[in-house]
Amino acid sequence: MAEGTVENMIEAVIMVVSMTVPMSIAMIGGMTEAMNVVKMIRVMIATTVEIMMTEATDA
C-alpha cells in the first residue's frame, strides 16, 4: 500500500513538473510577446475610446 502511494506521489510530481516547466519557459520566452499583446490591447482600447468620444461629440 505504501509503495503504491509513493508511486502515485512521484507520478503526480512528474505531472506537475512537466506541466509547470514548459509553462515557466513559455512565460519567460513569452514575456516580450506578452508586452506586445499589452501594447496591442492598449492601442485597441485607445482607438475604441477615441471612436466612442468622436461618436459622442457627433451625436
XYZ file of N, CA and C in Angstrom:
177
model
N 0.846 -1.199 0.000
C 0.000 0.000 0.000
C 0.880 1.247 0.000
N 1.902 1.253 0.860
C 2.777 2.418 0.953
C 3.502 2.636 -0.370
N 3.951 1.533 -0.994
C 4.669 1.663 -2.266
C 3.780 2.313 -3.323
N 2.513 1.911 -3.349
C 1.591 2.472 -4.342
C 1.429 3.968 -4.165
N 1.266 4.396 -2.896
C 1.078 5.831 -2.655
C 2.335 6.598 -3.052
N 3.520 6.028 -2.772
C 4.764 6.690 -3.159
C 4.828 6.821 -4.672
N 4.478 5.749 -5.372
C 4.491 5.802 -6.841
C 3.515 6.863 -7.335
N 2.326 6.904 -6.735
C 1.341 7.910 -7.142
C 1.870 9.311 -6.897
N 2.530 9.500 -5.741
C 3.092 10.817 -5.428
C 4.135 11.204 -6.466
N 5.017 10.237 -6.809
C 6.065 10.521 -7.801
C 5.421 10.876 -9.139
N 4.397 10.099 -9.530
C 3.717 10.387 -10.794
C 3.105 11.784 -10.767
N 2.479 12.135 -9.632
C 1.855 13.461 -9.513
C 2.916 14.554 -9.624
N 4.051 14.342 -8.946
C 5.126 15.343 -9.001
C 5.621 15.486 -10.433
N 5.815 14.345 -11.118
C 6.294 14.392 -12.502
C 5.279 15.146 -13.369
N 3.985 14.854 -13.156
C 2.947 15.531 -13.929
C 3.014 17.035 -13.696
N 3.096 17.434 -12.417
C 3.115 18.868 -12.086
C 4.332 19.528 -12.712
N 5.500 18.871 -12.571
C 6.733 19.449 -13.122
C 6.620 19.562 -14.633
N 6.152 18.488 -15.278
C 6.060 18.503 -16.736
C 5.065 19.558 -17.206
N 4.090 19.909 -16.346
C 3.122 20.944 -16.718
C 3.687 22.338 -16.460
N 4.381 22.509 -15.311
C 4.812 23.845 -14.908
C 6.082 24.275 -15.628
N 6.998 23.334 -15.895
C 8.277 23.724 -16.512
C 8.048 24.347 -17.894
N 7.313 23.699 -18.796
C 7.065 24.330 -20.101
C 6.339 25.654 -19.953
N 5.428 25.743 -18.976
C 4.697 26.992 -18.772
C 5.644 28.107 -18.365
N 6.570 27.792 -17.416
C 7.517 28.825 -16.968
C 8.425 29.231 -18.118
N 8.875 28.236 -18.901
C 9.730 28.548 -20.063
C 8.937 29.424 -21.042
N 7.692 29.046 -21.286
C 6.861 29.817 -22.199
C 6.625 31.218 -21.651
N 6.460 31.336 -20.323
C 6.257 32.650 -19.723
C 7.486 33.517 -19.928
N 8.678 32.939 -19.653
C 9.920 33.709 -19.819
C 10.092 34.090 -21.293
N 9.877 33.111 -22.189
C 10.016 33.375 -23.609
C 8.922 34.277 -24.128
N 7.738 34.185 -23.510
C 6.596 34.958 -23.983
C 6.470 36.311 -23.314
N 7.448 36.684 -22.465
C 7.373 37.991 -21.813
C 7.314 39.096 -22.862
N 8.205 39.020 -23.867
C 8.219 40.040 -24.915
C 6.901 39.987 -25.687
N 6.435 38.765 -25.980
C 5.163 38.637 -26.684
C 4.041 39.233 -25.854
N 4.055 38.955 -24.547
C 3.017 39.487 -23.665
C 3.048 41.015 -23.688
N 4.257 41.583 -23.671
C 4.368 43.036 -23.720
C 3.767 43.560 -25.026
N 4.053 42.874 -26.142
C 3.482 43.290 -27.428
C 1.963 43.188 -27.381
N 1.450 42.114 -26.770
C -0.003 41.940 -26.658
C -0.596 43.074 -25.832
N 0.085 43.406 -24.730
C -0.410 44.502 -23.881
C -0.441 45.796 -24.680
N 0.628 46.041 -25.451
C 0.656 47.256 -26.280
C -0.510 47.237 -27.263
N -0.731 46.076 -27.912
C -1.831 45.960 -28.865
C -3.158 46.261 -28.189
N -3.359 45.666 -26.987
C -4.623 45.875 -26.268
C -4.777 47.348 -25.929
N -3.683 47.980 -25.484
C -3.744 49.410 -25.148
C -4.134 50.218 -26.371
N -3.529 49.901 -27.512
C -3.848 50.627 -28.750
C -5.317 50.416 -29.106
N -5.780 49.157 -28.997
C -7.177 48.855 -29.307
C -8.097 49.647 -28.397
N -7.796 49.656 -27.083
C -8.636 50.397 -26.134
C -8.628 51.883 -26.481
N -7.421 52.405 -26.776
C -7.314 53.835 -27.095
C -8.141 54.167 -28.328
N -8.054 53.328 -29.372
C -8.800 53.596 -30.600
C -10.304 53.515 -30.344
N -10.737 52.501 -29.591
C -12.169 52.363 -29.302
C -12.655 53.564 -28.498
N -11.833 54.011 -27.518
C -12.221 55.188 -26.727
C -12.327 56.413 -27.640
N -11.359 56.567 -28.546
C -11.396 57.704 -29.470
C -12.657 57.644 -30.326
N -12.959 56.450 -30.857
C -14.157 56.292 -31.688
C -15.396 56.653 -30.872
N -15.476 56.154 -29.639
C -16.620 56.454 -28.778
C -16.704 57.953 -28.519
N -15.564 58.586 -28.268
C -15.556 60.023 -27.998
C -16.054 60.796 -29.214
N -15.540 60.428 -30.416
C -15.946 61.137 -31.620
C -17.439 60.914 -31.880
N -17.910 59.671 -31.660
C -19.334 59.398 -31.851
C -20.160 60.205 -30.867
N -19.676 60.322 -29.634
C -20.412 61.082 -28.616
C -20.477 62.555 -29.013
N -19.367 63.096 -29.517
C -19.347 64.512 -29.906
C -20.226 64.727 -31.138
N -20.203 63.766 -32.079
C -21.024 63.885 -33.282
C -22.500 63.867 -32.904
N -22.864 63.011 -31.960
C -24.274 62.882 -31.561
C -24.626 63.960 -30.540
